[in-house]
Amino acid sequence: MKQNSFYITTTLPYVNAPLHMGHALEFVRADAIARYKKLQGYEVFFNTGTDEHGLKIFEKAKENNLTPQEFVDNGFLNFKKQLTMFGISEDINFVRTTDEHHIKSAQEFWRKVSNNGYIYKKNYESKYCVGCESEKTDSELVDGFCPDHPGKDLVIISEENYFFKYSAFTEKLLKFYEENPTFVVPDFRYNEIKAFVSRGLQDFSISRLKEKMPWGIPVPDDENHVMYVWFDALTNYISTLGWPEDTEKFKKFWSNGNPTQYCGKDNLRFQSAMWQAMLMAADLPNSHQIIINGFITADGGVKMSKTLGNVVDPKDIVAEYSTDALRFFLLSEVSSFEDSPFTMERFKESYNAKLANGLGNLTSRIMKM
């Protein structure tokens, strides 16, 4: 039987902090899809890895008295160890944005976009959230702070940078969305990104002055600038396939592999609009589908916070109840696309009623028969 190919990827977490329950949800769900496709006879390329550039990483390395490279090397090893507690497939592919091939691939991607006329240089001033590694407009702020990182002061950037002509893709993206009605799942997230794009896209900065933020991929033919972390990191989805050299692998898994990207709702704009516009700018095929998770919250929909003491650490769950118990809860009890609470009470109730008494007793009876 001729096998079809299938490509699936998670987003790449930063290596500045341990993986949390939201990461566990994303990895376990993507892994379940990868396993299902393999059972159907598909040749699967399952990708993940680590995002290792940017101001957030640079500052964290300084805090730990390490060079950025030492910090990310340690972070990547910890990342791989943490993934084992989620029971992720052993044949998963790992990419790092500090890999030599990824660096060359990201630079070639820049060149293609620039040669196509979608990169230019100008002076600008902007408010920047280090936590998100993204610019913020006044309308997005709550009490002067990024809503996802309250209390964390914004950085004011004022310099000459390279810009991506995002504004040139408003109509192109809307046409693409119209022609691909199941591109973003679920529907209400698709409606959200369509509304965002229809309001008109703004060009955004894709470089930083090296003298201010040296930890990044050098901009081709300009030693004074490094790439903005998102413009660099998003290209991992194709650099991991050997692009641009390995045309056969790229065609097999990207052009013909229905490339599917799994992410949380905070990645909606980056994955379903920014990355798609970048692919168009480089004359490359778009992703096939973007699947958007909700957030894992504490009881009552409150955001998990160490300050509030309501964080449930996946490491603690695995240590006491096992990897399979964690995977069972995430796959069966968490809402497919809405925010869902993860409390010890809910977990224990599900574990006892459904896993131990339900499936456990059924398995025991079958084994005796």
mmCIF file of C-alpha atoms in Angstrom:
data_model
loop_
_atom_site.group_PDB
_atom_site.id
_atom_site.type_symbol
_atom_site.label_atom_id
_atom_site.label_comp_id
_atom_site.label_asym_id
_atom_site.label_seq_id
_atom_site.Cartn_x
_atom_site.Cartn_y
_atom_site.Cartn_z
ATOM 1 C CA MET A 1 0.000 0.000 0.000
ATOM 2 C CA LYS A 2 1.361 3.428 -0.963
ATOM 3 C CA GLN A 3 1.818 5.570 2.115
ATOM 4 C CA ASN A 4 0.689 9.183 2.217
ATOM 5 C CA SER A 5 2.765 11.783 4.043
ATOM 6 C CA PHE A 6 1.590 13.966 6.908
ATOM 7 C CA TYR A 7 3.316 16.838 8.707
ATOM 8 C CA ILE A 8 2.379 18.134 12.168
ATOM 9 C CA THR A 9 4.171 20.586 14.418
ATOM 10 C CA THR A 10 3.773 22.210 17.799
ATOM 11 C CA THR A 11 4.941 25.747 18.415
ATOM 12 C CA LEU A 12 8.453 26.148 19.816
ATOM 13 C CA PRO A 13 8.505 27.150 23.500
ATOM 14 C CA TYR A 14 11.171 29.501 24.811
ATOM 15 C CA VAL A 15 13.827 27.826 26.944
ATOM 16 C CA ASN A 16 13.709 30.450 29.699
ATOM 17 C CA ALA A 17 11.212 28.559 31.920
ATOM 18 C CA PRO A 18 9.969 24.994 32.612
ATOM 19 C CA LEU A 19 7.109 23.592 30.526
ATOM 20 C CA HIS A 20 3.705 24.179 32.110
ATOM 21 C CA MET A 21 0.295 22.534 31.786
ATOM 22 C CA GLY A 22 -0.552 24.541 28.647
ATOM 23 C CA HIS A 23 2.529 23.098 26.960
ATOM 24 C CA ALA A 24 1.497 19.631 28.108
ATOM 25 C CA LEU A 25 -1.909 20.065 26.444
ATOM 26 C CA GLU A 26 -0.380 21.181 23.139
ATOM 27 C CA PHE A 27 2.246 18.425 23.016
ATOM 28 C CA VAL A 28 -0.044 15.599 24.093
ATOM 29 C CA ARG A 29 -2.777 16.541 21.607
ATOM 30 C CA ALA A 30 -0.325 16.902 18.718
ATOM 31 C CA ASP A 31 1.238 13.577 19.685
ATOM 32 C CA ALA A 32 -2.186 11.890 19.695
ATOM 33 C CA ILE A 33 -2.842 13.144 16.151
ATOM 34 C CA ALA A 34 0.610 11.987 14.998
ATOM 35 C CA ARG A 35 0.013 8.501 16.441
ATOM 36 C CA TYR A 36 -3.447 8.315 14.861
ATOM 37 C CA LYS A 37 -2.080 9.227 11.434
ATOM 38 C CA LYS A 38 0.632 6.564 11.752
ATOM 39 C CA LEU A 39 -2.037 3.958 12.528
ATOM 40 C CA GLN A 40 -3.820 5.032 9.349
ATOM 41 C CA GLY A 41 -0.682 4.261 7.354
ATOM 42 C CA TYR A 42 0.676 7.769 6.898
ATOM 43 C CA GLU A 43 4.398 8.537 6.950
ATOM 44 C CA VAL A 44 4.412 11.199 9.651
ATOM 45 C CA PHE A 45 6.876 14.009 10.273
ATOM 46 C CA PHE A 46 6.201 15.245 13.834
ATOM 47 C CA ASN A 47 8.131 18.417 14.650
ATOM 48 C CA THR A 48 8.872 20.365 17.814
ATOM 49 C CA GLY A 49 11.835 22.162 19.315
ATOM 50 C CA THR A 50 12.976 25.296 21.100
ATOM 51 C CA ASP A 51 12.874 29.027 20.364
ATOM 52 C CA GLU A 52 16.266 30.279 21.533
ATOM 53 C CA HIS A 53 16.770 33.892 20.388
ATOM 54 C CA GLY A 54 15.392 37.246 21.460
ATOM 55 C CA LEU A 55 15.484 39.754 24.309
ATOM 56 C CA LYS A 56 13.728 37.443 26.773
ATOM 57 C CA ILE A 57 16.452 34.783 26.426
ATOM 58 C CA PHE A 58 19.256 37.366 26.423
ATOM 59 C CA GLU A 59 18.060 38.897 29.712
ATOM 60 C CA LYS A 60 17.476 35.522 31.377
ATOM 61 C CA ALA A 61 20.991 34.368 30.478
ATOM 62 C CA LYS A 62 22.450 37.510 32.080
ATOM 63 C CA GLU A 63 20.404 36.878 35.232
ATOM 64 C CA ASN A 64 21.940 33.398 35.460
ATOM 65 C CA ASN A 65 25.503 34.619 34.762
ATOM 66 C CA LEU A 66 25.676 32.494 31.607
ATOM 67 C CA THR A 67 26.364 33.293 27.985
ATOM 68 C CA PRO A 68 23.195 33.095 25.875
ATOM 69 C CA GLN A 69 24.536 29.967 24.141
ATOM 70 C CA GLU A 70 25.273 28.232 27.465
ATOM 71 C CA PHE A 71 21.807 29.154 28.705
ATOM 72 C CA VAL A 72 19.971 27.805 25.654
ATOM 73 C CA ASP A 73 22.098 24.637 25.539
ATOM 74 C CA ASN A 74 21.050 23.858 29.114
ATOM 75 C CA GLY A 75 17.471 24.815 28.314
ATOM 76 C CA PHE A 76 17.265 22.477 25.330
ATOM 77 C CA LEU A 77 18.503 19.496 27.372
ATOM 78 C CA ASN A 78 15.914 20.273 30.053
ATOM 79 C CA PHE A 79 13.225 20.604 27.374
ATOM 80 C CA LYS A 80 13.944 17.121 25.998
ATOM 81 C CA LYS A 81 13.882 15.644 29.514
ATOM 82 C CA GLN A 82 10.561 17.330 30.266
ATOM 83 C CA LEU A 83 8.973 15.987 27.073
ATOM 84 C CA THR A 84 9.506 12.408 28.271
ATOM 85 C CA MET A 85 7.031 12.995 31.107
ATOM 86 C CA PHE A 86 4.350 13.772 28.494
ATOM 87 C CA GLY A 87 4.868 10.393 26.783
ATOM 88 C CA ILE A 88 5.692 11.976 23.413
ATOM 89 C CA SER A 89 6.579 9.681 20.480
ATOM 90 C CA GLU A 90 10.263 8.752 20.414
ATOM 91 C CA ASP A 91 10.606 9.446 16.678
ATOM 92 C CA ILE A 92 9.691 13.123 17.071
ATOM 93 C CA ASN A 93 11.966 15.578 15.261
ATOM 94 C CA PHE A 94 13.698 18.330 17.257
ATOM 95 C CA VAL A 95 14.719 21.693 15.812
ATOM 96 C CA ARG A 96 16.564 24.489 17.590
ATOM 97 C CA THR A 97 16.620 28.058 16.285
ATOM 98 C CA THR A 98 20.358 28.167 17.099
ATOM 99 C CA ASP A 99 21.025 25.165 14.822
ATOM 100 C CA GLU A 100 23.490 26.079 12.080
ATOM 101 C CA HIS A 101 21.103 24.882 9.378
ATOM 102 C CA HIS A 102 18.169 26.825 10.796
ATOM 103 C CA ILE A 103 20.272 30.002 10.861
ATOM 104 C CA LYS A 104 21.221 29.583 7.183
ATOM 105 C CA SER A 105 17.631 28.692 6.289
ATOM 106 C CA ALA A 106 16.219 31.772 8.066
ATOM 107 C CA GLN A 107 18.741 33.987 6.263
ATOM 108 C CA GLU A 108 17.811 32.499 2.897
ATOM 109 C CA PHE A 109 14.135 33.033 3.703
ATOM 110 C CA TRP A 110 14.923 36.695 4.480
ATOM 111 C CA ARG A 111 16.728 37.048 1.152
ATOM 112 C CA LYS A 112 13.765 35.628 -0.789
ATOM 113 C CA VAL A 113 11.291 37.961 0.937
ATOM 114 C CA SER A 114 13.637 40.926 0.445
ATOM 115 C CA ASN A 115 14.273 40.121 -3.234
ATOM 116 C CA ASN A 116 10.497 39.978 -3.735
ATOM 117 C CA GLY A 117 10.245 43.557 -2.457
ATOM 118 C CA TYR A 118 8.611 42.983 0.939
ATOM 119 C CA ILE A 119 11.370 44.267 3.249
ATOM 120 C CA TYR A 120 12.388 47.907 3.727
ATOM 121 C CA LYS A 121 14.172 50.056 6.330
ATOM 122 C CA LYS A 122 12.870 53.009 8.363
ATOM 123 C CA ASN A 123 13.069 54.803 11.736
ATOM 124 C CA TYR A 124 10.328 54.110 14.233
ATOM 125 C CA GLU A 125 9.331 54.105 17.896
ATOM 126 C CA SER A 126 7.263 51.372 19.514
ATOM 127 C CA LYS A 127 6.147 49.874 22.827
ATOM 128 C CA TYR A 128 7.426 46.320 23.171
ATOM 129 C CA CYS A 129 6.418 43.510 25.545
ATOM 130 C CA VAL A 130 9.430 41.327 26.315
ATOM 131 C CA GLY A 131 7.140 38.599 27.692
ATOM 132 C CA CYS A 132 5.350 38.245 24.337
ATOM 133 C CA GLU A 133 8.346 39.341 22.257
ATOM 134 C CA SER A 134 5.951 41.548 20.288
ATOM 135 C CA GLU A 135 4.970 45.182 19.781
ATOM 136 C CA LYS A 136 1.884 46.556 21.506
ATOM 137 C CA THR A 137 -0.441 49.394 20.494
ATOM 138 C CA ASP A 138 -2.107 51.586 23.114
ATOM 139 C CA SER A 139 -5.476 49.981 22.327
ATOM 140 C CA GLU A 140 -4.091 46.555 23.292
ATOM 141 C CA LEU A 141 -2.862 47.665 26.720
ATOM 142 C CA VAL A 142 -4.742 47.332 30.023
ATOM 143 C CA ASP A 143 -3.747 49.948 32.613
ATOM 144 C CA GLY A 144 -0.575 50.554 30.617
ATOM 145 C CA PHE A 145 0.503 46.906 30.587
ATOM 146 C CA CYS A 146 0.303 43.985 28.188
ATOM 147 C CA PRO A 147 -2.851 42.024 29.202
ATOM 148 C CA ASP A 148 -0.874 38.744 29.131
ATOM 149 C CA HIS A 149 1.953 40.145 31.282
ATOM 150 C CA PRO A 150 0.364 42.605 33.762
ATOM 151 C CA GLY A 151 2.846 44.508 35.884
ATOM 152 C CA LYS A 152 5.729 43.919 33.470
ATOM 153 C CA ASP A 153 6.949 47.275 32.157
ATOM 154 C CA LEU A 154 6.995 47.706 28.397
ATOM 155 C CA VAL A 155 10.260 48.505 26.614
ATOM 156 C CA ILE A 156 10.308 51.584 24.386
ATOM 157 C CA ILE A 157 12.149 50.852 21.141
ATOM 158 C CA SER A 158 13.359 53.842 19.121
ATOM 159 C CA GLU A 159 15.741 53.010 16.276
ATOM 160 C CA GLU A 160 16.124 52.315 12.567
ATOM 161 C CA ASN A 161 14.897 48.801 11.737
ATOM 162 C CA TYR A 162 13.983 46.642 8.796
ATOM 163 C CA PHE A 163 10.236 46.236 8.271
ATOM 164 C CA PHE A 164 8.081 43.550 6.683
ATOM 165 C CA LYS A 165 5.346 44.817 4.317
ATOM 166 C CA TYR A 166 2.580 43.051 6.211
ATOM 167 C CA SER A 167 0.079 45.615 4.901
ATOM 168 C CA ALA A 168 0.507 44.223 1.377
ATOM 169 C CA PHE A 169 -1.157 40.962 2.425
ATOM 170 C CA THR A 170 -4.515 42.087 3.814
ATOM 171 C CA GLU A 171 -6.490 41.207 0.679
ATOM 172 C CA LYS A 172 -4.308 38.202 -0.160
ATOM 173 C CA LEU A 173 -4.920 36.654 3.237
ATOM 174 C CA LEU A 174 -8.653 37.335 3.138
ATOM 175 C CA LYS A 175 -8.829 35.669 -0.288
ATOM 176 C CA PHE A 176 -6.844 32.713 1.039
ATOM 177 C CA TYR A 177 -9.223 32.382 4.013
ATOM 178 C CA GLU A 178 -12.239 32.473 1.683
ATOM 179 C CA GLU A 179 -10.769 29.710 -0.481
ATOM 180 C CA ASN A 180 -9.842 27.556 2.536
ATOM 181 C CA PRO A 181 -12.899 27.489 4.835
ATOM 182 C CA THR A 182 -11.399 24.987 7.301
ATOM 183 C CA PHE A 183 -7.946 26.578 7.510
ATOM 184 C CA VAL A 184 -8.335 27.602 11.183
ATOM 185 C CA VAL A 185 -10.086 25.343 13.679
ATOM 186 C CA PRO A 186 -12.347 26.108 15.552
ATOM 187 C CA ASP A 187 -14.669 28.389 13.570
ATOM 188 C CA PHE A 188 -14.843 31.113 16.212
ATOM 189 C CA ARG A 189 -11.050 31.497 16.133
ATOM 190 C CA TYR A 190 -11.214 31.640 12.334
ATOM 191 C CA ASN A 191 -13.788 34.433 12.578
ATOM 192 C CA GLU A 192 -11.508 36.210 15.031
ATOM 193 C CA ILE A 193 -8.493 36.209 12.699
ATOM 194 C CA LYS A 194 -10.617 37.172 9.685
ATOM 195 C CA ALA A 195 -11.927 40.187 11.608
ATOM 196 C CA PHE A 196 -8.393 41.129 12.663
ATOM 197 C CA VAL A 197 -7.023 40.980 9.122
ATOM 198 C CA SER A 198 -10.050 42.736 7.587
ATOM 199 C CA ARG A 199 -9.353 45.794 9.776
ATOM 200 C CA GLY A 200 -6.099 46.237 7.831
ATOM 201 C CA LEU A 201 -2.601 44.942 8.604
ATOM 202 C CA GLN A 202 0.258 47.165 9.728
ATOM 203 C CA ASP A 203 3.879 46.697 8.666
ATOM 204 C CA PHE A 204 6.048 45.494 11.554
ATOM 205 C CA SER A 205 9.702 45.607 12.506
ATOM 206 C CA ILE A 206 11.689 42.454 11.750
ATOM 207 C CA SER A 207 15.143 43.459 13.022
ATOM 208 C CA ARG A 208 16.896 44.818 16.094
ATOM 209 C CA LEU A 209 20.127 46.792 16.357
ATOM 210 C CA LYS A 210 22.875 44.350 17.270
ATOM 211 C CA GLU A 211 24.511 46.821 19.666
ATOM 212 C CA LYS A 212 21.312 46.867 21.764
ATOM 213 C CA MET A 213 20.257 43.223 21.437
ATOM 214 C CA PRO A 214 23.046 41.012 20.074
ATOM 215 C CA TRP A 215 21.385 37.641 20.611
ATOM 216 C CA GLY A 216 19.793 36.828 17.264
ATOM 217 C CA ILE A 217 20.426 35.633 13.720
ATOM 218 C CA PRO A 218 22.459 38.187 11.726
ATOM 219 C CA VAL A 219 20.509 39.973 9.007
ATOM 220 C CA PRO A 220 21.995 39.047 5.602
ATOM 221 C CA ASP A 221 24.393 41.703 4.300
ATOM 222 C CA ASP A 222 23.961 43.969 7.358
ATOM 223 C CA GLU A 223 26.191 43.185 10.343
ATOM 224 C CA ASN A 224 24.551 45.920 12.439
ATOM 225 C CA HIS A 225 21.186 44.133 12.705
ATOM 226 C CA VAL A 226 19.833 40.807 13.947
ATOM 227 C CA MET A 227 16.475 39.300 13.026
ATOM 228 C CA TYR A 228 13.385 39.909 15.139
ATOM 229 C CA VAL A 229 12.789 36.692 17.048
ATOM 230 C CA TRP A 230 9.402 35.862 15.475
ATOM 231 C CA PHE A 231 10.636 36.328 11.904
ATOM 232 C CA ASP A 232 13.466 33.942 12.732
ATOM 233 C CA ALA A 233 11.505 31.381 14.767
ATOM 234 C CA LEU A 234 8.545 30.910 12.423
ATOM 235 C CA THR A 235 10.830 29.670 9.655
ATOM 236 C CA ASN A 236 11.623 26.602 11.792
ATOM 237 C CA TYR A 237 8.542 24.916 10.346
ATOM 238 C CA ILE A 238 10.308 24.616 6.995
ATOM 239 C CA SER A 239 13.972 24.709 8.046
ATOM 240 C CA THR A 240 13.312 21.494 9.988
ATOM 241 C CA LEU A 241 12.500 19.844 6.635
ATOM 242 C CA GLY A 242 15.872 20.794 5.188
ATOM 243 C CA TRP A 243 14.574 23.830 3.256
ATOM 244 C CA PRO A 244 15.883 25.178 0.935
ATOM 245 C CA GLU A 245 18.402 22.420 0.042
ATOM 246 C CA ASP A 246 16.307 19.273 0.560
ATOM 247 C CA THR A 247 13.637 19.921 -2.056
ATOM 248 C CA GLU A 248 12.419 16.307 -2.021
ATOM 249 C CA LYS A 249 11.731 16.276 1.719
ATOM 250 C CA PHE A 250 10.138 19.727 1.600
ATOM 251 C CA LYS A 251 7.832 18.713 -1.228
ATOM 252 C CA LYS A 252 6.926 15.438 0.482
ATOM 253 C CA PHE A 253 5.971 16.846 3.881
ATOM 254 C CA TRP A 254 5.152 20.522 3.276
ATOM 255 C CA SER A 255 3.828 20.793 -0.267
ATOM 256 C CA ASN A 256 2.075 17.385 -0.149
ATOM 257 C CA GLY A 257 1.910 16.577 3.571
ATOM 258 C CA ASN A 258 -1.032 18.762 4.632
ATOM 259 C CA PRO A 259 1.164 20.690 7.126
ATOM 260 C CA THR A 260 -0.807 21.088 10.331
ATOM 261 C CA GLN A 261 0.198 23.418 13.151
ATOM 262 C CA TYR A 262 -0.977 23.067 16.750
ATOM 263 C CA CYS A 263 -0.881 26.087 19.053
ATOM 264 C CA GLY A 264 -2.553 27.984 21.886
ATOM 265 C CA LYS A 265 -4.912 30.900 21.285
ATOM 266 C CA ASP A 266 -2.146 33.417 22.074
ATOM 267 C CA ASN A 267 -0.440 32.218 18.868
ATOM 268 C CA LEU A 268 -3.472 32.747 16.599
ATOM 269 C CA ARG A 269 -2.205 35.894 14.856
ATOM 270 C CA PHE A 270 1.383 34.696 14.555
ATOM 271 C CA GLN A 271 0.513 31.313 13.017
ATOM 272 C CA SER A 272 -2.580 32.020 10.931
ATOM 273 C CA ALA A 273 -1.771 35.522 9.653
ATOM 274 C CA MET A 274 1.860 36.583 10.134
ATOM 275 C CA TRP A 275 3.432 33.249 9.143
ATOM 276 C CA GLN A 276 1.040 32.812 6.216
ATOM 277 C CA ALA A 277 1.889 36.285 4.888
ATOM 278 C CA MET A 278 5.593 35.500 5.245
ATOM 279 C CA LEU A 279 5.153 32.288 3.226
ATOM 280 C CA MET A 280 3.299 34.209 0.517
ATOM 281 C CA ALA A 281 6.104 36.799 0.463
ATOM 282 C CA ALA A 282 8.646 34.021 -0.099
ATOM 283 C CA ASP A 283 6.532 32.331 -2.829
ATOM 284 C CA LEU A 284 6.113 29.187 -0.712
ATOM 285 C CA PRO A 285 2.976 27.067 -0.109
ATOM 286 C CA ASN A 286 0.836 27.999 2.879
ATOM 287 C CA SER A 287 0.108 25.770 5.851
ATOM 288 C CA HIS A 288 -2.816 23.383 5.462
ATOM 289 C CA GLN A 289 -4.461 23.913 8.843
ATOM 290 C CA ILE A 290 -3.962 25.745 12.142
ATOM 291 C CA ILE A 291 -5.569 24.158 15.222
ATOM 292 C CA ILE A 292 -6.074 26.497 18.170
ATOM 293 C CA ASN A 293 -6.293 25.342 21.793
ATOM 294 C CA GLY A 294 -7.826 27.300 24.634
ATOM 295 C CA PHE A 295 -5.863 27.954 27.833
ATOM 296 C CA ILE A 296 -5.538 25.736 30.879
ATOM 297 C CA THR A 297 -6.835 27.804 33.797
ATOM 298 C CA ALA A 298 -7.266 27.448 37.534
ATOM 299 C CA ASP A 299 -10.656 26.977 39.179
ATOM 300 C CA GLY A 300 -13.280 29.495 38.056
ATOM 301 C CA GLY A 301 -11.375 30.366 34.880
ATOM 302 C CA VAL A 302 -8.709 32.320 36.785
ATOM 303 C CA LYS A 303 -5.273 32.392 35.164
ATOM 304 C CA MET A 304 -2.753 30.078 36.818
ATOM 305 C CA SER A 305 -0.207 32.090 38.790
ATOM 306 C CA LYS A 306 2.595 31.194 41.172
ATOM 307 C CA THR A 307 1.718 34.324 43.136
ATOM 308 C CA LEU A 308 -1.848 33.083 43.659
ATOM 309 C CA GLY A 309 -0.591 29.567 44.432
ATOM 310 C CA ASN A 310 -3.044 27.919 42.017
ATOM 311 C CA VAL A 311 -0.517 26.364 39.614
ATOM 312 C CA VAL A 312 -0.761 22.639 38.899
ATOM 313 C CA ASP A 313 2.638 21.416 37.711
ATOM 314 C CA PRO A 314 2.533 18.536 35.176
ATOM 315 C CA LYS A 315 5.737 17.203 36.746
ATOM 316 C CA ASP A 316 3.935 16.695 40.075
ATOM 317 C CA ILE A 317 0.997 14.940 38.390
ATOM 318 C CA VAL A 318 3.298 12.519 36.559
ATOM 319 C CA ALA A 319 5.369 11.816 39.681
ATOM 320 C CA GLU A 320 2.312 10.787 41.710
ATOM 321 C CA TYR A 321 -0.139 9.451 39.119
ATOM 322 C CA SER A 322 1.912 8.556 35.963
ATOM 323 C CA THR A 323 2.263 9.929 32.436
ATOM 324 C CA ASP A 324 -0.755 7.974 31.202
ATOM 325 C CA ALA A 325 -2.974 9.548 33.849
ATOM 326 C CA LEU A 326 -1.922 13.033 32.747
ATOM 327 C CA ARG A 327 -2.472 12.200 29.052
ATOM 328 C CA PHE A 328 -5.876 10.652 29.790
ATOM 329 C CA PHE A 329 -7.088 13.785 31.558
ATOM 330 C CA LEU A 330 -5.788 16.189 28.912
ATOM 331 C CA LEU A 331 -7.289 14.171 26.046
ATOM 332 C CA SER A 332 -10.646 13.368 27.628
ATOM 333 C CA GLU A 333 -11.509 16.061 30.188
ATOM 334 C CA VAL A 334 -10.152 19.311 28.726
ATOM 335 C CA SER A 335 -12.360 21.234 26.291
ATOM 336 C CA SER A 336 -11.273 20.855 22.684
ATOM 337 C CA PHE A 337 -11.034 24.595 22.018
ATOM 338 C CA GLU A 338 -12.333 26.607 24.988
ATOM 339 C CA ASP A 339 -10.426 27.481 28.175
ATOM 340 C CA SER A 340 -10.606 24.673 30.736
ATOM 341 C CA PRO A 341 -9.780 24.522 34.449
ATOM 342 C CA PHE A 342 -7.225 22.012 35.719
ATOM 343 C CA THR A 343 -7.688 21.485 39.447
ATOM 344 C CA MET A 344 -6.565 18.597 41.607
ATOM 345 C CA GLU A 345 -10.199 17.945 42.540
ATOM 346 C CA ARG A 346 -11.232 17.547 38.880
ATOM 347 C CA PHE A 347 -8.169 15.448 38.112
ATOM 348 C CA LYS A 348 -8.656 13.058 41.053
ATOM 349 C CA GLU A 349 -12.363 12.666 40.306
ATOM 350 C CA SER A 350 -11.629 11.736 36.690
ATOM 351 C CA TYR A 351 -8.725 9.498 37.658
ATOM 352 C CA ASN A 352 -10.772 7.492 40.179
ATOM 353 C CA ALA A 353 -14.105 7.344 38.354
ATOM 354 C CA LYS A 354 -13.010 6.879 34.763
ATOM 355 C CA LEU A 355 -9.413 5.658 34.695
ATOM 356 C CA ALA A 356 -9.120 3.477 37.809
ATOM 357 C CA ASN A 357 -12.703 2.259 38.263
ATOM 358 C CA GLY A 358 -13.901 2.499 34.655
ATOM 359 C CA LEU A 359 -11.110 1.535 32.278
ATOM 360 C CA GLY A 360 -9.085 -0.114 35.053
ATOM 361 C CA ASN A 361 -11.843 -2.505 36.090
ATOM 362 C CA LEU A 362 -12.764 -3.248 32.469
ATOM 363 C CA THR A 363 -9.153 -4.106 31.640
ATOM 364 C CA SER A 364 -8.869 -6.288 34.745
ATOM 365 C CA ARG A 365 -11.977 -8.265 33.794
ATOM 366 C CA ILE A 366 -10.800 -8.734 30.213
ATOM 367 C CA MET A 367 -7.397 -9.968 31.400
ATOM 368 C CA LYS A 368 -9.069 -12.540 33.696
ATOM 369 C CA MET A 369 -11.204 -13.815 30.818
#
